[in-house]
Amino acid sequence: MICFCEERGVGYNGPGPFCIVESSPYRFFLTRPVSFALSLTVVANRVPIRQTDDGWETSVGGLTTALLPVLEEQGGVWVGMGEDPDLPERQEYPADDPDFVVRRVPLSTEELDGYYYGMANQILWPLSHYLVQHLELNEAFLETYRQVNRRFADAVLEETEEGGDETIWIQDYHQMLSPGYIREDRPDVTIGHFWHIPWPAMEVFRILPWSRELLRGMLGCDLIGFHVEEYVDNFLESAETLLDAEVEGNVIHYEGREIRAEAHPIGIDVERFKSMAHDPSIEEEAQKFRDRLGTDYVVIGIDRLDYTKGIRSRMLAFEKFLEENPEYHGKVSFFQIATPSRTELESYQQIRREVDEVVGRINGRFAQESWVPVNYRYRTYTQYELCAFYRAADAALITPLRDGMNVVTQEFVTATQDGVLILSELTGAAYLLPEAVQVNPYDHGGLARAIKTALEMPHEEKVERLRGLKRTIETLDVHNWADGFLEALHR
Ligand code: ADQ
């Protein structure tokens, strides 16, 4: 089973390495050419399909990017929230030739508020990103989170066959308790969990008054995956210190069971991105985009509008760069896209106001008759459009204050031919990509100097750095990630 969580993603097509050999109305049994047959249920916050005026389609987003290909290739069941009471609890998709089954857990407005906007987004999200000033420690959120996790677990139990060789793959911080609830009923099933955001240092995690209960829920799994070793170590230390569990290497011994914690860094669909980037029309789009901006240099930033992504801090650094380097006035454009995200929450409305304000100030201070230093767009673009921006950029500023991995980094490196990656050292990606120009996102002076370094970097150095970056990103391919995790789960 796979459990899923984030807002947007990217749809995938194309044949995969798995073939369906037998099916039931709600489940497909698959033969993986790898080494074993698998009956898979995915659990995630959101279901991966949505209704449009033209019918149903797969949705777009960070986690969808990673997981949709797995289900399209392997079949199975996807359990996620049902936000619209008019939609069926079960739906085969696509209707005419189903690849997988969508199972919805219908939630009331109150449940959505407590579980998703409350516990997940105002407690677990800021805590895991070390931004404790955004914490809203409301116990009512926890109570609703418990109830909703219990309902997800019940849906999973209904979908898994007694005595079957069932694999359940749960995604992310929305479902910390459901592994424990499933395990109480089904000691025989194989449960994996992938945590897509940072696992914070134990001393930060223990700020949460309910840290022990949540950890115990996670230990219902057989394998818990994180992007990098740093998060694995933090998790092991949390289990050892807060639950008195015995830890041996990366294995936790707890209540007679063994739970492994491992690093499985996520990737992108490298082949798909590469073929899009090499489409001649992308080059044309990229050139048109540069012509519209009309400057010698283009620097880009692409993020969800989230306070963790460091957009405001990056703007302040760009302002400092302009202050210190007047010779670049009129010659460089900073193009920042921010996708609307979690707009119901005050902290997200606030970061929007702050970014609007700083963009206005910089442009008010520095703009000239034919030059706007910061081009800011508050909207979503297609992957094709993003690819053209990546191709057009001389440098990408990817400077989150914290980020589990950050896949925009990988998309940029895959698409660019000679762009420079300026990367926050507080991301999961930074552990894997030493060839990036790494910066502390809180250090505006250092970031301003990094922009200058990037714009003045000799061509040979850019190409040399990119060679290493591209090599790593090819190995992180999303298909390798999914295969690697599932194989490890059955090891
Ligand atoms: P996110 O926090 O959503 O994911 P990220 O990894 O950067 O962050 O993925 C964002 C995705 O959204 C990318 O595929 C990107 O192309 C797309 N996107 C961003 N801005 C867009 C725009 N304006 N228009 C259209 N698409 C846009 C969480 C964790 C990350 C982790 C991923 C995957 O927070 O740390 O890398 O899950 O595990």
GROMACS .gro file of N, CA and C and ligand atoms in nm, residues 6 10 61-63 65 125 129 194 196-197 227 266 302-304 309 337-339 379-383 386 390 403-408 411, ligand 1:
model
  140
    6GLU      N    1   0.138   1.546  -0.077
    6GLU     CA    2   0.156   1.689  -0.104
    6GLU      C    3   0.057   1.747  -0.204
   10VAL      N    4   0.338   1.586  -1.087
   10VAL     CA    5   0.352   1.581  -1.230
   10VAL      C    6   0.301   1.448  -1.281
   61GLY      N    7   0.240   1.741  -0.897
   61GLY     CA    8   0.301   1.783  -0.770
   61GLY      C    9   0.426   1.706  -0.731
   62GLY      N   10   0.499   1.755  -0.628
   62GLY     CA   11   0.626   1.694  -0.588
   62GLY      C   12   0.616   1.545  -0.562
   63LEU      N   13   0.525   1.505  -0.473
   63LEU     CA   14   0.515   1.364  -0.439
   63LEU      C   15   0.449   1.283  -0.549
   65THR      N   16   0.483   1.330  -0.855
   65THR     CA   17   0.591   1.306  -0.950
   65THR      C   18   0.661   1.175  -0.919
  125TRP      N   19   0.499   2.017   1.012
  125TRP     CA   20   0.576   2.084   0.906
  125TRP      C   21   0.677   2.185   0.963
  129HIS      N   22   1.108   2.145   0.998
  129HIS     CA   23   1.194   2.240   0.926
  129HIS      C   24   1.263   2.338   1.020
  194PHE      N   25   0.778   0.634   0.395
  194PHE     CA   26   0.881   0.727   0.349
  194PHE      C   27   0.849   0.867   0.398
  196HIS      N   28   0.920   1.246   0.369
  196HIS     CA   29   0.974   1.331   0.262
  196HIS      C   30   1.037   1.461   0.309
  197ILE      N   31   1.023   1.494   0.434
  197ILE     CA   32   1.075   1.622   0.484
  197ILE      C   33   1.189   1.590   0.580
  227HIS      N   34   1.547   1.087   0.310
  227HIS     CA   35   1.630   1.123   0.195
  227HIS      C   36   1.779   1.103   0.221
  266ILE      N   37   1.535   1.060  -0.297
  266ILE     CA   38   1.440   1.059  -0.409
  266ILE      C   39   1.501   1.129  -0.531
  302ILE      N   40   1.239   2.896  -0.827
  302ILE     CA   41   1.110   2.830  -0.852
  302ILE      C   42   1.072   2.749  -0.728
  303ASP      N   43   0.961   2.787  -0.667
  303ASP     CA   44   0.922   2.721  -0.540
  303ASP      C   45   0.771   2.726  -0.521
  304ARG      N   46   0.721   2.643  -0.429
  304ARG     CA   47   0.591   2.671  -0.370
  304ARG      C   48   0.610   2.792  -0.281
  309LYS      N   49   1.095   2.788   0.215
  309LYS     CA   50   1.172   2.790   0.089
  309LYS      C   51   1.272   2.905   0.080
  337ILE      N   52   0.937   3.249  -0.946
  337ILE     CA   53   0.800   3.197  -0.951
  337ILE      C   54   0.767   3.139  -0.815
  338ALA      N   55   0.649   3.173  -0.763
  338ALA     CA   56   0.604   3.113  -0.638
  338ALA      C   57   0.464   3.056  -0.662
  339THR      N   58   0.450   2.926  -0.646
  339THR     CA   59   0.320   2.862  -0.664
  339THR      C   60   0.236   2.882  -0.538
  379ARG      N   61   0.202   3.218  -0.932
  379ARG     CA   62   0.112   3.128  -1.006
  379ARG      C   63   0.184   2.995  -1.035
  380THR      N   64   0.106   2.902  -1.088
  380THR     CA   65   0.161   2.771  -1.125
  380THR      C   66   0.192   2.769  -1.274
  381TYR      N   67   0.298   2.701  -1.312
  381TYR     CA   68   0.332   2.683  -1.453
  381TYR      C   69   0.331   2.534  -1.486
  382THR      N   70   0.329   2.504  -1.616
  382THR     CA   71   0.339   2.364  -1.656
  382THR      C   72   0.487   2.321  -1.647
  383GLN      N   73   0.509   2.190  -1.646
  383GLN     CA   74   0.646   2.140  -1.645
  383GLN      C   75   0.721   2.186  -1.769
  386LEU      N   76   0.829   2.538  -1.709
  386LEU     CA   77   0.940   2.541  -1.612
  386LEU      C   78   1.070   2.500  -1.680
  390TYR      N   79   1.428   2.685  -1.686
  390TYR     CA   80   1.556   2.622  -1.644
  390TYR      C   81   1.661   2.638  -1.753
  403ASP      N   82   1.494   2.197   0.369
  403ASP     CA   83   1.415   2.123   0.271
  403ASP      C   84   1.458   1.977   0.278
  404GLY      N   85   1.360   1.887   0.278
  404GLY     CA   86   1.390   1.745   0.289
  404GLY      C   87   1.488   1.702   0.181
  405MET      N   88   1.452   1.729   0.055
  405MET     CA   89   1.542   1.706  -0.057
  405MET      C   90   1.550   1.832  -0.141
  406ASN      N   91   1.443   1.869  -0.207
  406ASN     CA   92   1.424   1.974  -0.307
  406ASN      C   93   1.450   1.917  -0.446
  407VAL      N   94   1.340   1.887  -0.517
  407VAL     CA   95   1.355   1.827  -0.649
  407VAL      C   96   1.365   1.930  -0.761
  408VAL      N   97   1.334   2.058  -0.730
  408VAL     CA   98   1.356   2.164  -0.830
  408VAL      C   99   1.505   2.165  -0.868
  411GLU      N  100   1.557   1.904  -1.125
  411GLU     CA  101   1.499   1.943  -1.254
  411GLU      C  102   1.589   2.044  -1.324
  492ADQ     P1  103   0.786   2.013  -0.193
  492ADQ     O1  104   0.802   2.090  -0.068
  492ADQ     O2  105   0.662   2.036  -0.268
  492ADQ     O3  106   0.804   1.856  -0.170
  492ADQ     P2  107   1.003   2.020  -0.404
  492ADQ     O4  108   1.090   1.903  -0.381
  492ADQ     O5  109   1.079   2.143  -0.436
  492ADQ     O6  110   0.914   2.060  -0.282
  492ADQ     O7  111   0.903   1.988  -0.525
  492ADQ     C1  112   0.823   2.088  -0.584
  492ADQ     C2  113   0.765   2.040  -0.717
  492ADQ     O8  114   0.666   2.134  -0.755
  492ADQ     C3  115   0.868   2.033  -0.829
  492ADQ     O9  116   0.845   1.923  -0.911
  492ADQ     C4  117   0.846   2.163  -0.906
  492ADQ    O10  118   0.870   2.154  -1.045
  492ADQ     C5  119   0.700   2.190  -0.883
  492ADQ     N1  120   0.679   2.337  -0.882
  492ADQ     C6  121   0.736   2.429  -0.803
  492ADQ     N2  122   0.697   2.554  -0.837
  492ADQ     C7  123   0.612   2.539  -0.941
  492ADQ     C8  124   0.536   2.630  -1.023
  492ADQ     N3  125   0.539   2.763  -1.006
  492ADQ     N4  126   0.458   2.577  -1.118
  492ADQ     C9  127   0.454   2.445  -1.138
  492ADQ     N5  128   0.523   2.355  -1.066
  492ADQ    C10  129   0.600   2.401  -0.968
  492ADQ    C11  130   0.829   1.769  -0.056
  492ADQ    C12  131   0.948   1.804   0.033
  492ADQ    C13  132   1.076   1.813  -0.051
  492ADQ    C14  133   1.098   1.682  -0.128
  492ADQ    C15  134   0.971   1.642  -0.202
  492ADQ    C16  135   0.985   1.502  -0.261
  492ADQ    O11  136   0.924   1.925   0.102
  492ADQ    O12  137   1.188   1.838   0.032
  492ADQ    O13  138   1.202   1.703  -0.222
  492ADQ    O14  139   0.859   1.640  -0.116
  492ADQ    O15  140   1.022   1.410  -0.162
   0.00000   0.00000   0.00000
